Short mmCIF file of C-alpha atoms in Angstrom, two decimals:
data_model
loop_
_atom_site.label_atom_id
_atom_site.label_comp_id
_atom_site.label_asym_id
_atom_site.label_seq_id
_atom_site.Cartn_x
_atom_site.Cartn_y
_atom_site.Cartn_z
CA UNK A 23 0.19 -0.09 0.06
CA UNK A 24 1.13 3.19 -1.03
CA UNK A 25 2.04 6.26 2.27
CA UNK A 26 -0.17 8.17 0.53
CA UNK A 27 -3.37 5.76 0.38
CA UNK A 28 -2.33 4.90 4.03
CA UNK A 29 -2.56 8.21 5.28
CA UNK A 30 -4.80 10.00 2.94
CA UNK A 31 -4.57 12.62 -0.30
CA UNK A 32 -3.02 14.81 2.21
CA UNK A 33 -0.03 13.55 3.58
CA UNK A 34 2.13 15.60 1.99
CA UNK A 35 0.45 18.60 3.11
CA UNK A 36 2.05 20.46 6.40
CA UNK A 37 -1.92 20.16 7.79
CA UNK A 38 -2.15 17.28 9.80
CA UNK A 39 -5.23 14.39 8.15
CA UNK A 40 -7.81 15.61 11.69
CA UNK A 41 -7.65 19.07 10.54
CA UNK A 42 -8.20 18.13 6.84
CA UNK A 43 -10.73 15.79 7.37
CA UNK A 44 -13.11 17.84 9.55
CA UNK A 45 -14.55 21.25 7.81
CA UNK A 46 -13.15 24.43 9.47
CA UNK A 47 -15.57 26.87 9.95
CA UNK A 48 -14.42 30.57 9.90
CA UNK A 49 -15.59 33.20 12.21
CA UNK A 50 -16.64 36.34 10.55
CA UNK A 51 -14.08 39.10 11.07
CA UNK A 52 -15.55 41.38 13.24
CA UNK A 53 -14.88 44.85 12.60
CA UNK A 54 -11.48 46.35 14.38
CA UNK A 55 -13.33 48.39 16.82
CA UNK A 56 -16.91 49.05 17.56
CA UNK A 57 -18.76 52.32 19.23
CA UNK A 58 -19.12 51.18 22.63
CA UNK A 59 -20.33 53.69 25.60
CA UNK A 60 -19.56 56.57 23.19
CA UNK A 61 -15.84 55.41 23.37
CA UNK A 62 -14.16 53.46 20.75
CA UNK A 63 -12.99 49.44 21.86
CA UNK A 64 -10.60 46.77 20.60
CA UNK A 65 -13.35 44.17 19.54
CA UNK A 66 -10.59 41.45 19.63
CA UNK A 67 -6.61 40.27 18.86
CA UNK A 68 -3.96 39.53 16.62
CA UNK A 69 -4.18 35.61 16.51
CA UNK A 70 -0.32 35.40 14.20
CA UNK A 71 -2.02 35.26 11.29
CA UNK A 72 -2.55 39.03 10.44
CA UNK A 73 -5.97 39.43 11.75
CA UNK A 74 -7.79 39.97 14.37
CA UNK A 75 -9.07 36.56 15.88
CA UNK A 76 -12.81 37.36 18.12
CA UNK A 77 -13.28 35.08 20.74
CA UNK A 78 -16.72 35.45 20.48
CA UNK A 79 -17.79 35.58 24.38
CA UNK A 80 -17.74 39.65 24.29
CA UNK A 81 -20.81 39.18 20.69
CA UNK A 82 -21.94 35.78 22.51
CA UNK A 83 -21.33 34.14 19.07
CA UNK A 84 -20.02 31.01 21.36
CA UNK A 85 -23.25 30.48 22.12
CA UNK A 86 -25.09 31.66 18.60
CA UNK A 87 -26.00 35.07 19.45
CA UNK A 88 -23.21 36.86 16.93
CA UNK A 89 -22.44 41.16 16.40
CA UNK A 90 -24.54 42.88 13.87
CA UNK A 91 -24.92 41.31 11.07
CA UNK A 92 -25.01 37.87 12.46
CA UNK A 93 -28.63 35.76 13.40
CA UNK A 94 -29.79 36.17 16.91
CA UNK A 95 -27.22 38.97 18.15
CA UNK A 96 -28.41 40.26 21.53
CA UNK A 97 -28.95 44.02 20.68
CA UNK A 98 -29.41 46.79 23.42
CA UNK A 99 -31.53 49.55 24.15
CA UNK A 100 -30.71 51.26 21.62
CA UNK A 101 -30.60 48.51 18.69
CA UNK A 102 -26.97 48.66 18.88
CA UNK A 103 -24.70 45.27 19.52
CA UNK A 104 -23.22 45.89 22.70
CA UNK A 105 -20.46 43.19 24.86
CA UNK A 106 -23.38 42.02 27.42
CA UNK A 107 -26.78 42.44 28.65
CA UNK A 108 -27.23 46.06 30.51
CA UNK A 109 -28.50 45.77 33.46
CA UNK A 110 -32.83 46.96 33.77
CA UNK A 111 -33.34 50.37 33.97
CA UNK A 112 -36.10 50.41 36.61
CA UNK A 113 -39.32 52.79 35.01
CA UNK A 114 -39.93 56.23 37.37
CA UNK A 115 -43.36 56.23 38.58
CA UNK A 116 -46.68 56.98 37.46
CA UNK A 117 -47.80 59.45 39.41
CA UNK A 118 -51.10 60.92 37.98
CA UNK A 119 -52.10 56.53 38.01
CA UNK A 120 -51.38 56.61 41.00
CA UNK A 121 -53.08 59.99 42.62
CA UNK A 122 -56.78 58.68 40.88
CA UNK A 123 -56.34 55.41 42.89
CA UNK A 124 -55.83 57.15 45.88
CA UNK A 125 -58.57 59.58 45.04
CA UNK A 126 -60.84 56.41 44.22
CA UNK A 127 -60.09 54.76 47.37
CA UNK A 128 -60.90 58.08 49.71
CA UNK A 129 -64.24 58.48 47.25
CA UNK A 130 -65.69 55.87 48.40
CA UNK A 131 -64.40 54.94 51.96
CA UNK A 132 -65.93 58.47 52.18
CA UNK A 133 -69.35 57.54 50.99
CA UNK A 134 -68.73 53.85 52.23
CA UNK A 135 -68.84 56.06 55.53
CA UNK A 136 -72.05 58.67 54.66
CA UNK A 137 -74.05 55.53 53.75
CA UNK A 138 -73.67 54.16 57.51
CA UNK A 139 -74.21 57.40 59.33
CA UNK A 140 -77.21 57.86 57.34
CA UNK A 141 -78.60 53.81 58.39
CA UNK A 142 -77.91 54.19 61.76
CA UNK A 143 -79.39 58.02 62.35
CA UNK A 144 -81.88 56.88 59.79
CA UNK A 145 -82.57 54.38 62.28
CA UNK A 146 -82.57 55.95 65.01
CA UNK A 147 -85.06 58.57 64.49
CA UNK A 148 -88.48 58.76 66.95
CA UNK A 149 -91.04 58.41 64.76
CA UNK A 150 -93.83 58.29 66.94
CA UNK A 151 -96.49 60.82 65.67
CA UNK A 152 -99.13 59.98 62.78
CA UNK A 153 -100.42 62.89 61.09
CA UNK A 154 -102.96 60.65 58.89
CA UNK A 155 -105.14 60.64 62.32
CA UNK A 156 -105.76 64.23 61.99
CA UNK A 157 -108.73 64.94 60.11
CA UNK A 158 -110.74 67.58 57.44
CA UNK A 159 -106.80 68.97 57.43
CA UNK A 160 -106.59 72.16 54.94
CA UNK A 161 -105.05 72.10 51.34
CA UNK A 162 -100.89 71.90 51.49
CA UNK A 163 -99.34 75.57 50.29
CA UNK A 164 -96.11 75.99 48.61
CA UNK A 165 -92.56 75.09 51.09
CA UNK A 166 -92.40 73.24 53.88
CA UNK A 167 -94.49 74.32 57.28
CA UNK A 168 -92.35 72.74 60.55
CA UNK A 169 -94.24 72.33 64.03
CA UNK A 170 -91.63 72.68 66.54
CA UNK A 171 -92.35 71.70 69.94
CA UNK A 172 -90.61 72.44 72.89
CA UNK A 173 -92.68 69.80 75.78
CA UNK A 174 -91.76 69.49 79.42
CA UNK A 175 -91.52 66.15 79.07
CA UNK A 176 -90.29 64.61 82.49
CA UNK A 177 -89.86 61.40 81.32
CA UNK A 178 -86.38 59.24 82.44
CA UNK A 179 -85.58 61.87 83.87
CA UNK A 180 -84.22 61.11 88.14
CA UNK A 181 -84.63 63.80 90.85
CA UNK A 182 -81.89 65.17 90.89
CA UNK A 183 -81.55 65.75 87.61
CA UNK A 184 -84.65 67.73 88.02
CA UNK A 185 -83.47 69.41 90.43
CA UNK A 186 -80.70 70.58 88.57
CA UNK A 187 -82.52 71.68 85.66
CA UNK A 188 -85.28 73.01 87.78
CA UNK A 189 -88.16 71.06 85.74
CA UNK A 190 -90.13 70.11 88.89
CA UNK A 191 -92.14 67.34 89.07
CA UNK A 192 -95.77 68.10 87.19
CA UNK A 193 -97.23 65.12 85.98
CA UNK A 194 -98.03 64.62 82.52
CA UNK A 195 -96.99 66.85 79.38
CA UNK A 196 -97.39 70.77 78.10
CA UNK A 197 -95.91 72.82 75.85
CA UNK A 198 -93.14 75.00 76.73
CA UNK A 199 -92.85 76.33 72.75
CA UNK A 200 -94.54 76.58 69.71
CA UNK A 201 -93.42 77.54 66.63
CA UNK A 202 -94.07 77.47 63.29
CA UNK A 203 -90.79 77.25 60.99
CA UNK A 204 -92.00 77.67 57.26
CA UNK A 205 -89.31 76.43 54.67
CA UNK A 206 -89.52 78.23 51.31
CA UNK A 207 -88.13 80.07 47.96
CA UNK A 208 -88.55 83.50 49.16
CA UNK A 209 -86.77 83.41 52.32
CA UNK A 210 -87.27 81.47 55.90
CA UNK A 211 -90.10 82.39 58.88
CA UNK A 212 -90.32 81.76 62.22
CA UNK A 213 -93.48 81.79 63.93
CA UNK A 214 -93.74 81.99 67.55
CA UNK A 215 -97.14 80.66 68.92
CA UNK A 216 -97.15 82.05 72.58
CA UNK A 217 -98.95 78.94 74.87
CA UNK A 218 -101.35 81.15 76.67
CA UNK A 219 -103.01 81.81 72.80
CA UNK A 220 -106.36 81.14 72.83
CA UNK A 221 -107.92 78.88 70.19
CA UNK A 222 -111.43 76.75 69.95
CA UNK A 223 -110.57 73.24 70.06
CA UNK A 224 -112.27 71.90 66.83
CA UNK A 225 -113.68 68.06 65.84
CA UNK A 226 -111.09 65.54 66.19
CA UNK A 227 -110.80 62.26 66.18
CA UNK A 228 -108.51 60.64 69.07
CA UNK A 229 -105.27 59.50 68.56
CA UNK A 230 -105.63 56.31 70.65
CA UNK A 231 -109.28 55.46 71.08
CA UNK A 232 -110.11 56.82 67.27
CA UNK A 233 -113.11 58.16 68.62
CA UNK A 234 -114.65 61.63 67.15
CA UNK A 235 -114.88 64.66 69.52
CA UNK A 236 -117.23 67.33 67.79
CA UNK A 237 -116.66 71.04 67.91
CA UNK A 238 -118.23 72.26 70.93
CA UNK A 239 -117.22 76.04 70.24
CA UNK A 240 -114.90 75.41 73.49
CA UNK A 241 -112.35 77.98 73.64
CA UNK A 242 -109.30 77.10 76.01
CA UNK A 243 -105.45 78.07 76.05
CA UNK A 244 -103.31 76.08 72.99
CA UNK A 245 -101.04 74.67 75.31
CA UNK A 246 -103.85 72.71 76.76
CA UNK A 247 -104.98 70.91 73.08
CA UNK A 248 -101.32 69.20 73.51
CA UNK A 249 -102.53 68.19 77.28
CA UNK A 250 -106.06 66.95 76.23
CA UNK A 251 -104.84 64.57 73.37
CA UNK A 252 -100.83 64.64 71.82
CA UNK A 253 -99.37 66.18 69.12
CA UNK A 254 -102.39 65.25 66.47
CA UNK A 255 -105.12 67.36 68.72
CA UNK A 256 -102.42 70.04 68.64
CA UNK A 257 -101.61 69.98 64.98
CA UNK A 258 -105.76 70.17 64.13
CA UNK A 259 -105.82 73.04 66.83
CA UNK A 260 -103.36 75.20 65.15
CA UNK A 261 -104.52 74.22 61.25
CA UNK A 262 -108.44 74.82 62.50
CA UNK A 263 -107.36 77.85 63.84
CA UNK A 264 -105.24 79.27 60.72
CA UNK A 265 -105.97 77.63 58.38
CA UNK A 266 -102.21 76.22 57.20
CA UNK A 267 -101.13 73.40 56.77
CA UNK A 268 -98.42 71.76 58.47
CA UNK A 269 -96.34 69.43 56.74
CA UNK A 270 -93.85 67.69 59.94
CA UNK A 271 -93.75 67.60 63.21
CA UNK A 272 -90.60 67.66 65.49
CA UNK A 273 -90.34 67.60 69.53
CA UNK A 274 -88.39 67.83 72.13
CA UNK A 275 -88.34 67.47 75.93
CA UNK A 276 -86.46 69.06 78.58
CA UNK A 277 -83.74 66.40 79.02
CA UNK A 278 -82.65 65.72 75.30
CA UNK A 279 -82.94 69.88 74.78
CA UNK A 280 -80.11 70.07 77.40
CA UNK A 281 -78.60 67.03 76.34
CA UNK A 282 -77.92 68.52 72.76
CA UNK A 283 -76.69 71.96 74.30
CA UNK A 284 -73.76 70.03 75.67
CA UNK A 285 -72.66 67.73 73.24
CA UNK A 286 -72.23 70.49 70.86
CA UNK A 287 -70.39 71.74 73.49
CA UNK A 288 -72.41 75.21 74.85
CA UNK A 289 -74.15 77.87 72.77
CA UNK A 290 -73.35 80.93 72.59
CA UNK A 291 -74.99 83.77 73.06
CA UNK A 292 -75.51 87.99 73.60
CA UNK A 293 -77.49 88.75 76.00
CA UNK A 294 -78.58 92.63 75.65
CA UNK A 295 -79.75 92.79 79.48
CA UNK A 296 -79.15 90.44 82.56
CA UNK A 297 -81.92 88.92 84.66
CA UNK A 298 -82.77 86.24 87.25
CA UNK A 299 -85.76 83.67 87.02
CA UNK A 300 -85.96 81.48 90.62
CA UNK A 301 -88.36 79.60 88.96
CA UNK A 302 -86.54 78.19 85.85
CA UNK A 303 -83.38 79.22 87.25
CA UNK A 304 -81.98 81.78 84.74
CA UNK A 305 -79.33 84.08 85.98
CA UNK A 306 -77.29 85.88 83.76
CA UNK A 307 -75.47 88.88 83.53
CA UNK A 308 -75.64 91.01 80.39
CA UNK A 309 -72.73 90.24 77.47
CA UNK A 310 -71.77 87.66 75.18
CA UNK A 311 -71.36 84.06 76.91
CA UNK A 312 -71.15 80.79 76.57
CA UNK A 313 -74.51 78.69 77.46
CA UNK A 314 -74.25 74.88 79.07
CA UNK A 315 -77.25 71.87 79.02
CA UNK A 316 -79.05 74.11 82.58
CA UNK A 317 -78.09 77.17 81.54
CA UNK A 318 -79.71 76.92 78.11
CA UNK A 319 -83.18 75.68 79.61
CA UNK A 320 -83.42 77.82 82.07
CA UNK A 321 -82.83 80.74 79.48
CA UNK A 322 -85.79 79.23 76.97
CA UNK A 323 -87.77 78.55 79.85
CA UNK A 324 -87.82 82.03 81.56
CA UNK A 325 -90.71 84.80 81.16
CA UNK A 326 -91.57 86.03 84.63
CA UNK A 327 -88.16 87.82 84.49
CA UNK A 328 -89.51 90.18 81.83
CA UNK A 329 -92.71 92.89 82.01
CA UNK A 330 -93.67 90.67 78.29
CA UNK A 331 -93.78 87.45 79.50
CA UNK A 332 -94.44 84.71 77.15
CA UNK A 333 -94.23 87.30 74.31
CA UNK A 334 -90.59 88.00 75.32
CA UNK A 335 -90.09 84.25 76.79
CA UNK A 336 -90.63 82.34 72.80
CA UNK A 337 -87.98 85.40 71.60
CA UNK A 338 -85.62 84.12 73.84
CA UNK A 339 -86.74 80.81 72.47
CA UNK A 340 -85.86 81.98 68.59
CA UNK A 341 -83.13 83.19 69.77
CA UNK A 342 -81.89 80.27 71.19
CA UNK A 343 -82.69 77.39 68.52
CA UNK A 344 -81.38 79.92 65.49
CA UNK A 345 -77.89 80.10 67.61
CA UNK A 346 -78.48 76.32 68.45
CA UNK A 347 -78.41 75.16 64.86
CA UNK A 348 -76.22 77.98 63.27
CA UNK A 349 -73.47 76.35 66.35
CA UNK A 350 -74.63 72.74 65.17
CA UNK A 351 -74.35 72.89 61.24
CA UNK A 352 -70.49 74.11 61.13
CA UNK A 353 -67.60 72.58 59.66
CA UNK A 354 -66.10 71.85 63.24
CA UNK A 355 -68.84 69.67 64.28
CA UNK A 356 -70.10 68.56 60.93
CA UNK A 357 -66.51 67.11 60.16
CA UNK A 358 -65.06 66.41 63.63
CA UNK A 359 -66.51 62.56 63.74
CA UNK A 360 -65.59 62.99 68.07
CA UNK A 361 -68.47 66.07 67.97
CA UNK A 362 -70.21 64.64 65.16
CA UNK A 363 -71.40 61.48 66.56
CA UNK A 364 -72.68 62.72 69.86
CA UNK A 365 -74.65 65.38 69.10
CA UNK A 366 -76.33 63.02 66.57
CA UNK A 367 -76.49 60.50 69.14
CA UNK A 368 -77.99 62.82 71.86
CA UNK A 369 -80.85 65.01 69.31
CA UNK A 370 -81.82 61.52 67.23
CA UNK A 371 -82.44 59.89 70.89
CA UNK A 372 -84.60 62.43 72.04
CA UNK A 373 -86.61 64.03 69.37
CA UNK A 374 -89.81 63.21 68.53
CA UNK A 375 -90.80 63.36 64.76
CA UNK A 376 -93.61 62.30 62.34
CA UNK A 377 -94.00 58.87 60.96
CA UNK A 378 -93.27 60.97 56.89
CA UNK A 379 -89.84 62.80 58.66
CA UNK A 380 -86.72 61.79 56.69
CA UNK A 381 -83.69 63.13 57.67
CA UNK A 382 -83.45 65.17 54.70
CA UNK A 383 -87.08 67.22 56.33
CA UNK A 384 -85.21 66.90 59.70
CA UNK A 385 -81.16 68.68 57.85
CA UNK A 386 -83.63 71.36 55.81
CA UNK A 387 -85.18 72.42 59.24
CA UNK A 388 -81.67 72.51 61.26
CA UNK A 389 -80.30 74.98 58.32
CA UNK A 390 -83.80 76.82 57.83
CA UNK A 391 -83.49 78.45 61.45
CA UNK A 392 -79.50 78.56 61.32
CA UNK A 393 -80.30 80.56 58.20
CA UNK A 394 -82.75 83.04 60.11
CA UNK A 395 -80.06 83.57 62.57
CA UNK A 396 -77.80 84.71 59.78
CA UNK A 397 -80.22 87.35 58.64
CA UNK A 398 -82.01 85.38 55.74
CA UNK A 399 -85.29 85.16 57.32
CA UNK A 400 -87.80 86.33 59.73
CA UNK A 401 -88.60 86.00 62.89
CA UNK A 402 -91.77 86.98 64.49
CA UNK A 403 -94.31 86.61 67.23
CA UNK A 404 -98.10 85.50 66.17
CA UNK A 405 -99.85 89.04 65.46
CA UNK A 406 -101.20 89.54 69.21
CA UNK A 407 -104.70 92.17 69.43
CA UNK A 408 -105.43 91.79 73.12
CA UNK A 409 -106.14 89.24 76.19
CA UNK A 410 -108.94 88.16 77.45
CA UNK A 411 -109.20 86.17 81.29
CA UNK A 412 -105.48 85.73 80.50
CA UNK A 413 -105.12 84.66 77.62
CA UNK A 414 -103.69 86.59 74.04
CA UNK A 415 -105.87 87.11 71.24
CA UNK A 416 -104.48 86.66 67.89
CA UNK A 417 -105.32 89.45 65.34
CA UNK A 418 -107.58 87.80 62.99
CA UNK A 419 -106.39 90.49 60.13
CA UNK A 420 -103.38 89.86 60.44
CA UNK A 421 -103.04 86.10 60.72
CA UNK A 422 -104.74 86.08 57.63
CA UNK A 423 -102.43 87.85 55.74
CA UNK A 424 -99.64 86.08 57.12
CA UNK A 425 -100.84 82.78 56.44
CA UNK A 426 -101.90 83.82 52.58
CA UNK A 427 -98.23 85.17 52.39
CA UNK A 428 -96.75 81.65 53.57
CA UNK A 429 -99.45 79.70 51.67
CA UNK A 430 -98.32 81.65 48.35
CA UNK A 431 -94.45 81.49 49.63
CA UNK A 432 -94.42 85.15 49.33
CA UNK A 433 -92.22 87.24 51.48
CA UNK A 434 -93.73 88.37 54.54
CA UNK A 435 -94.47 91.79 55.50
CA UNK A 436 -97.24 91.36 58.43
CA UNK A 437 -95.22 92.02 61.56
CA UNK A 438 -95.49 90.57 65.04
CA UNK A 439 -95.67 91.26 69.03
#
């Protein structure tokens, strides 16, 4: 055998047979220099044959990822070949999106608290007066008429409470104050009805018995109607003697009144003249002062210290209720849950309303009283023409005009006492 056959055809060549048998893969020669990071970098080294030899590790070619022009080459952020993967850059926070999400969460939380508060408060309303039992009612006019009653109820009061508040221990319930609050588009009006007003007791249906009592022409003081058959007869008597439709009823007793005042932190009043009254416990200097619950009750109940007696007392009652509403409906109370909930709890636990009264109606009533205090409305007594047997007689002509203006929701031009 020829040596050339034994060693292969290339045995005479300088290269070994293995090199001739295995096909040589020529790696592409990269450019001598590449642009990297703003500076030129050498990509390879001289292999001794005059060619720059690339090991392939710089571009990832060893793993099948070549430099530019080679399929599968890894590219950097700018689309240029790099010497290796760059670390990922953390994207800037999307503050607009975060703010929108935060605002949405806040709105949902506020709505949740508001809805929960509404149902909590609505469930505490004492809807105990049924105006559907009132018969022969006058037609409703424009606007809304509230009858606000302060009773001398001592229900739930201990002997110590009665002594502290100077309420006495009389049995039963009577009305210490009665105010018609008209809420309309042409200004709100508070009209006090003196409890000694002379009125006719009309025919009525007993609130408990359902028995019909005829009109006998009996005349008596207005607060006697309440003592005889409660809120329903009081509403029936006022509507009969005025011709004005009462839409809603709200009543509060002695203890409840004092509790609300204390819950709101006292009510500031400017008392123009000092006065005392041993029956009510009043003892006030002149000037601005903050009244607590027991002092407030003494203020609205005092009449013996004034020459105008009950007429001056009704003016003081309007003044105080408006101040109370004005101080309650403030951001410092409404936006402070530690103050709002005690105030609402004290009020809702003690205020008695009609069955159709909603929280919106109650809020409207308080806002209207606040508006009157701020000068956006009118405060007055029912016009009086004289007295008979100790009872105050209404001025029929003025009362008729006043009622018509309220029915039509016109600006009230009638003056009271």
